[in-house]
Amino acid sequence: MRIVQVPLGHRSYAIKVGGGLLPRLGAECARLKLGRRCAVITDANAGRHFAKTALKSLAASGFEPVLITVPAGEKSKRVTMVEKCHDQLAAHRLERGSFLVALGGGVVGDLAGFVAATYLRGIPFVQVPTTLLAQVDSSVGGKTGVNLKAGKNLVGAFYQPRLVLCDLDVFRTLPKREYVSGLAEVIKYGVIYDAVLFAQLERNLPKLLQRDPATLRDVVARCCEIKADVVGQDETEGGLRAILNFGHTIGHAIENSSGYGKFLHGEAIAIGQVAAAKLSHELLGLPSADVVRIEKLFVRAGLPVKLKLNDARRKKLFAAMKLDKKVSGGEVKFVLAEKIGRVAWGRRVPEESIRQVLAG
Ligand SMILES: NC(=O)c1ccc[n+]([C@@H]2O[C@H](COP(=O)([O-])OP(=O)(O)OC[C@H]3O[C@@H](n4cnc5c(N)ncnc54)[C@H](O)[C@@H]3O)[C@@H](O)[C@H]2O)c1
Ligand SMILES: [Zn+2]
């Protein structure tokens, strides 16, 4: 097992990465000195595979868990679902000392984290992320929240978990498309922060695609370490944390303008990162050899790197980009790479350059 510490003063916590961790959930929670009553929030898919093990483990350690299952999918990240969860916590008489377990992908983590942040003005919560994206990204760093009709993640709180358990065995049931989509965030960490990781990914991609446990343990732990390092320096996104958005300006616009469900998040940011790499070459001197390496790694992973755009779709995409909440004062700002492993944020990019890289 690998342990990564997230350094946030008295709110610091550990991320544990390894096989066989879910059956140890109860024992791990017992070490945190929490109350007996707790709730496990999960969705239909993660619940089907893992709820029984989680509940059994908690009960064996003397906890009294109640199970709350929400429908799978982004539509569960909404305010009405937060209220439904609150009502169930109250019905089960959870108190100040009680705690929540988020058992699922990023949807469950964001929802359950926000429920924990707001019930009784905050009760402790533990993350058990079950998708690759959730293990390397959404479960780390304390962003929680739900969507509004007006846009994604518009209601939320910064609220840190007390523990994150990344059990690598959960990937056995994860659909291939979801798994590969998570790899887009993994590759991102190499590009923005760690040239050694990027080279390792180039070498070990076949093993990673086979979900080899030892490779996964090293890679997931390193990604969590990088995110923890960034969040430790800039918890609330005053500056540095923005580098995590590499590829996301265009990626979000692709997700938002192409209709719900067409692209998974990882697929959209794969296209976004390749476009950002090309913009980086033009505007920041990223060597063309690095652009080629980046594009090639996404292709080998089985992720899309290009987008077919007619005039109407291009218009929609640019409109979506300008609506993004990371745009301030009407100007689109980008994270650009100087070389693999090093990026700069807050870079203005002319619309014409974006148009060109998306066209070619
Ligand atoms: N808080 C953050 O910092 C942060 C960062 C990135 C993304 N997010 C959020 O994360 C969400 C996306 O997360 P996601 O990609 O994990 O999606 P998700 O939670 O919807 O999970 C994807 C699908 O896989 C299923 N699933 C989960 N684990 C499984 C398993 N082990 N086996 C089989 N099926 C399983 C789910 O039921 C779902 O159908 C978005 O809402 C996004 O906004 C948050
Ligand atoms: Zn992302």
Coordinates of N, CA and C in Angstrom, one line a residue, residues 135-244:
Q135 N -10.4 8.4 -8.3 CA -9.2 8.2 -7.5 C -8.1 9.2 -7.7
V136 N -7.9 9.6 -9.0 CA -6.7 10.4 -9.2 C -7.1 11.9 -9.2
D137 N -8.4 12.2 -9.2 CA -8.8 13.6 -9.3 C -9.9 14.1 -8.3
S138 N -11.1 13.6 -8.5 CA -12.2 14.3 -7.8 C -12.2 14.0 -6.3
S139 N -11.7 12.8 -5.9 CA -11.7 12.5 -4.4 C -10.6 13.3 -3.6
V140 N -9.7 13.9 -4.4 CA -8.6 14.6 -3.7 C -8.8 16.1 -3.9
G141 N -8.7 16.8 -2.8 CA -8.6 18.3 -3.0 C -9.8 19.0 -2.4
G142 N -10.9 18.3 -2.0 CA -11.9 19.0 -1.2 C -13.0 19.8 -2.0
K143 N -13.0 19.7 -3.3 CA -14.1 20.4 -4.0 C -15.3 19.5 -4.0
T144 N -16.4 20.0 -3.4 CA -17.6 19.2 -3.4 C -18.8 20.1 -4.0
G145 N -19.8 19.5 -4.5 CA -20.9 20.3 -4.9 C -21.8 19.6 -5.9
V146 N -22.8 20.4 -6.3 CA -23.8 19.9 -7.3 C -24.1 20.9 -8.4
N147 N -24.9 20.5 -9.4 CA -25.1 21.3 -10.6 C -26.4 22.1 -10.4
L148 N -26.5 23.2 -11.2 CA -27.8 23.9 -11.3 C -28.1 23.8 -12.8
K149 N -29.4 24.2 -13.1 CA -29.7 24.2 -14.6 C -28.8 25.1 -15.3
A150 N -28.4 26.2 -14.7 CA -27.5 27.2 -15.3 C -26.1 26.7 -15.6
G151 N -25.7 25.6 -14.9 CA -24.4 25.1 -15.2 C -23.9 24.1 -14.2
K152 N -22.7 23.5 -14.5 CA -22.2 22.4 -13.6 C -21.5 23.0 -12.4
N153 N -21.6 22.3 -11.3 CA -20.8 22.7 -10.1 C -21.0 24.1 -9.6
L154 N -22.2 24.7 -9.8 CA -22.4 26.1 -9.4 C -22.7 26.2 -7.9
V155 N -23.1 25.1 -7.3 CA -23.4 25.2 -5.8 C -22.4 24.2 -5.1
G156 N -21.7 24.7 -4.2 CA -20.7 23.7 -3.6 C -20.0 24.3 -2.4
A157 N -19.0 23.5 -1.9 CA -18.2 24.0 -0.8 C -16.8 23.3 -0.9
F158 N -15.8 24.0 -0.4 CA -14.5 23.4 -0.2 C -14.6 22.6 1.1
Y159 N -14.6 21.3 1.1 CA -14.7 20.5 2.3 C -13.9 19.3 2.2
Q160 N -12.9 19.1 3.1 CA -11.9 18.1 2.9 C -12.4 16.8 3.6
P161 N -12.2 15.6 3.0 CA -12.5 14.3 3.6 C -11.5 14.1 4.8
R162 N -11.8 13.1 5.6 CA -10.9 12.7 6.7 C -9.9 11.6 6.2
L163 N -10.3 11.0 5.2 CA -9.5 9.8 4.7 C -10.0 9.5 3.2
V164 N -9.0 9.1 2.4 CA -9.4 8.6 1.0 C -8.9 7.2 0.9
L165 N -9.7 6.3 0.6 CA -9.3 4.9 0.4 C -9.4 4.6 -1.1
C166 N -8.2 4.5 -1.8 CA -8.2 4.1 -3.2 C -8.0 2.6 -3.3
D167 N -9.0 1.8 -3.4 CA -8.9 0.4 -3.5 C -8.8 0.0 -5.0
L168 N -7.6 -0.5 -5.5 CA -7.4 -0.7 -6.9 C -8.2 -1.9 -7.4
D169 N -8.8 -2.7 -6.5 CA -9.6 -3.9 -7.0 C -10.9 -3.4 -7.6
V170 N -11.3 -2.2 -7.3 CA -12.6 -1.8 -7.8 C -12.6 -1.6 -9.3
F171 N -11.4 -1.5 -9.9 CA -11.4 -1.4 -11.4 C -11.8 -2.6 -12.2
R172 N -11.9 -3.8 -11.5 CA -12.2 -5.0 -12.1 C -13.6 -4.9 -12.8
T173 N -14.5 -4.1 -12.2 CA -15.8 -4.0 -12.7 C -16.1 -2.7 -13.6
L174 N -15.1 -1.8 -13.6 CA -15.3 -0.5 -14.3 C -15.3 -0.7 -15.8
P175 N -16.3 -0.2 -16.5 CA -16.3 -0.4 -18.0 C -15.1 0.3 -18.6
K176 N -14.6 -0.4 -19.7 CA -13.4 0.1 -20.4 C -13.4 1.6 -20.7
R177 N -14.6 2.0 -21.2 CA -14.6 3.4 -21.7 C -14.4 4.4 -20.5
E178 N -15.0 4.0 -19.3 CA -14.8 4.8 -18.1 C -13.4 4.8 -17.7
Y179 N -12.8 3.6 -17.7 CA -11.4 3.5 -17.3 C -10.4 4.3 -18.2
V180 N -10.6 4.2 -19.5 CA -9.7 4.9 -20.4 C -9.9 6.4 -20.3
S181 N -11.2 6.8 -20.0 CA -11.5 8.2 -19.8 C -10.7 8.8 -18.7
G182 N -10.6 8.0 -17.6 CA -9.8 8.4 -16.4 C -8.3 8.6 -16.8
L183 N -7.8 7.8 -17.7 CA -6.4 7.9 -18.1 C -6.1 9.3 -18.7
A184 N -7.1 10.0 -19.2 CA -6.8 11.4 -19.7 C -6.3 12.3 -18.6
E185 N -6.9 12.1 -17.4 CA -6.4 12.9 -16.2 C -5.0 12.5 -15.8
V186 N -4.8 11.2 -15.9 CA -3.5 10.6 -15.5 C -2.4 11.2 -16.4
I187 N -2.7 11.2 -17.7 CA -1.7 11.8 -18.6 C -1.5 13.3 -18.4
K188 N -2.6 13.9 -18.0 CA -2.5 15.4 -17.7 C -1.5 15.7 -16.6
Y189 N -1.4 14.8 -15.6 CA -0.5 15.1 -14.5 C 1.0 15.0 -15.0
G190 N 1.2 14.1 -15.9 CA 2.6 14.1 -16.5 C 2.9 15.3 -17.3
V191 N 1.9 15.8 -18.1 CA 2.2 17.0 -18.9 C 2.4 18.2 -18.0
I192 N 1.5 18.4 -17.0 CA 1.6 19.7 -16.2 C 2.7 19.7 -15.1
Y193 N 3.2 18.5 -14.7 CA 3.9 18.5 -13.4 C 5.1 17.6 -13.4
D194 N 5.1 16.6 -14.2 CA 6.1 15.5 -14.0 C 6.5 14.8 -15.3
A195 N 7.7 15.2 -15.8 CA 8.2 14.6 -17.1 C 8.5 13.2 -16.9
V196 N 9.0 12.8 -15.6 CA 9.3 11.4 -15.4 C 8.1 10.5 -15.4
L197 N 7.0 11.0 -14.8 CA 5.7 10.3 -14.9 C 5.3 10.1 -16.3
F198 N 5.4 11.2 -17.1 CA 5.0 11.1 -18.5 C 5.8 10.0 -19.2
A199 N 7.1 10.0 -19.0 CA 7.9 8.9 -19.7 C 7.6 7.5 -19.2
Q200 N 7.2 7.4 -17.9 CA 6.8 6.1 -17.4 C 5.5 5.7 -18.0
L201 N 4.6 6.6 -18.2 CA 3.3 6.3 -18.9 C 3.6 5.8 -20.3
E202 N 4.5 6.5 -21.0 CA 4.9 6.1 -22.4 C 5.4 4.6 -22.4
R203 N 6.2 4.3 -21.4 CA 6.8 2.9 -21.2 C 5.7 1.9 -20.8
N204 N 4.9 2.3 -19.8 CA 4.1 1.3 -19.2 C 2.6 1.3 -19.6
L205 N 2.3 2.0 -20.7 CA 0.9 2.1 -21.1 C 0.2 0.8 -21.3
P206 N 0.9 -0.2 -22.0 CA 0.2 -1.5 -22.2 C -0.2 -2.1 -20.8
K207 N 0.7 -2.1 -19.8 CA 0.4 -2.6 -18.5 C -0.8 -1.9 -17.9
L208 N -0.7 -0.5 -18.0 CA -1.8 0.3 -17.5 C -3.1 -0.1 -18.1
L209 N -3.1 -0.3 -19.4 CA -4.4 -0.6 -20.1 C -4.9 -2.0 -19.7
Q210 N -3.9 -2.9 -19.2 CA -4.4 -4.2 -18.7 C -4.7 -4.1 -17.2
R211 N -4.7 -2.9 -16.7 CA -5.0 -2.7 -15.3 C -4.1 -3.5 -14.3
D212 N -2.8 -3.6 -14.7 CA -1.8 -4.3 -13.9 C -1.7 -3.6 -12.5
P213 N -1.9 -4.4 -11.4 CA -2.0 -3.8 -10.0 C -0.8 -3.0 -9.6
A214 N 0.4 -3.5 -9.9 CA 1.6 -2.8 -9.4 C 1.8 -1.5 -10.1
T215 N 1.5 -1.5 -11.4 CA 1.6 -0.3 -12.2 C 0.6 0.7 -11.8
L216 N -0.6 0.2 -11.6 CA -1.7 1.1 -11.1 C -1.4 1.8 -9.8
R217 N -0.8 0.9 -8.9 CA -0.5 1.5 -7.5 C 0.4 2.6 -7.6
D218 N 1.5 2.5 -8.4 CA 2.5 3.5 -8.5 C 1.9 4.8 -9.2
V219 N 1.1 4.5 -10.3 CA 0.6 5.7 -11.1 C -0.5 6.4 -10.3
V220 N -1.4 5.7 -9.7 CA -2.5 6.4 -8.9 C -1.9 7.2 -7.8
A221 N -0.9 6.5 -7.1 CA -0.3 7.2 -5.9 C 0.4 8.5 -6.4
R222 N 1.1 8.4 -7.5 CA 1.9 9.6 -8.0 C 0.9 10.7 -8.4
C223 N -0.2 10.3 -9.0 CA -1.2 11.3 -9.4 C -1.8 12.0 -8.2
C224 N -2.1 11.2 -7.2 CA -2.7 11.8 -6.0 C -1.6 12.7 -5.3
E225 N -0.4 12.3 -5.3 CA 0.7 13.1 -4.7 C 0.8 14.4 -5.4
I226 N 0.7 14.4 -6.7 CA 0.8 15.7 -7.5 C -0.4 16.6 -7.2
K227 N -1.6 16.0 -7.2 CA -2.8 16.8 -6.9 C -2.7 17.3 -5.4
A228 N -2.3 16.5 -4.5 CA -2.1 16.9 -3.1 C -1.1 18.0 -3.0
D229 N 0.0 17.9 -3.7 CA 1.0 18.9 -3.7 C 0.5 20.3 -4.2
V230 N -0.3 20.2 -5.3 CA -0.8 21.5 -5.8 C -1.9 22.1 -4.9
V231 N -2.8 21.2 -4.4 CA -3.8 21.7 -3.5 C -3.3 22.2 -2.2
G232 N -2.2 21.5 -1.7 CA -1.5 22.0 -0.5 C -1.0 23.4 -0.6
Q233 N -0.6 23.8 -1.8 CA -0.1 25.1 -2.0 C -1.2 26.1 -2.3
D234 N -2.3 25.7 -2.8 CA -3.3 26.6 -3.3 C -4.7 25.9 -3.2
E235 N -5.2 25.8 -2.0 CA -6.5 25.1 -1.8 C -7.6 25.6 -2.5
T236 N -7.8 26.9 -2.6 CA -9.0 27.5 -3.1 C -8.9 28.2 -4.5
E237 N -7.9 27.7 -5.2 CA -7.7 28.2 -6.6 C -7.5 29.7 -6.7
G238 N -6.5 30.2 -5.9 CA -6.1 31.6 -6.1 C -5.1 31.7 -7.3
G239 N -4.4 30.6 -7.6 CA -3.4 30.7 -8.6 C -3.0 29.3 -9.1
L240 N -2.0 28.7 -8.5 CA -1.4 27.5 -9.0 C -2.4 26.4 -9.3
R241 N -3.5 26.2 -8.5 CA -4.4 25.1 -8.7 C -5.0 25.1 -10.1
A242 N -4.9 26.3 -10.7 CA -5.5 26.4 -12.1 C -4.7 25.5 -13.1
I243 N -3.5 25.1 -12.8 CA -2.8 24.2 -13.7 C -3.5 22.9 -13.9
L244 N -4.3 22.5 -12.9 CA -5.1 21.3 -13.1 C -6.1 21.4 -14.2

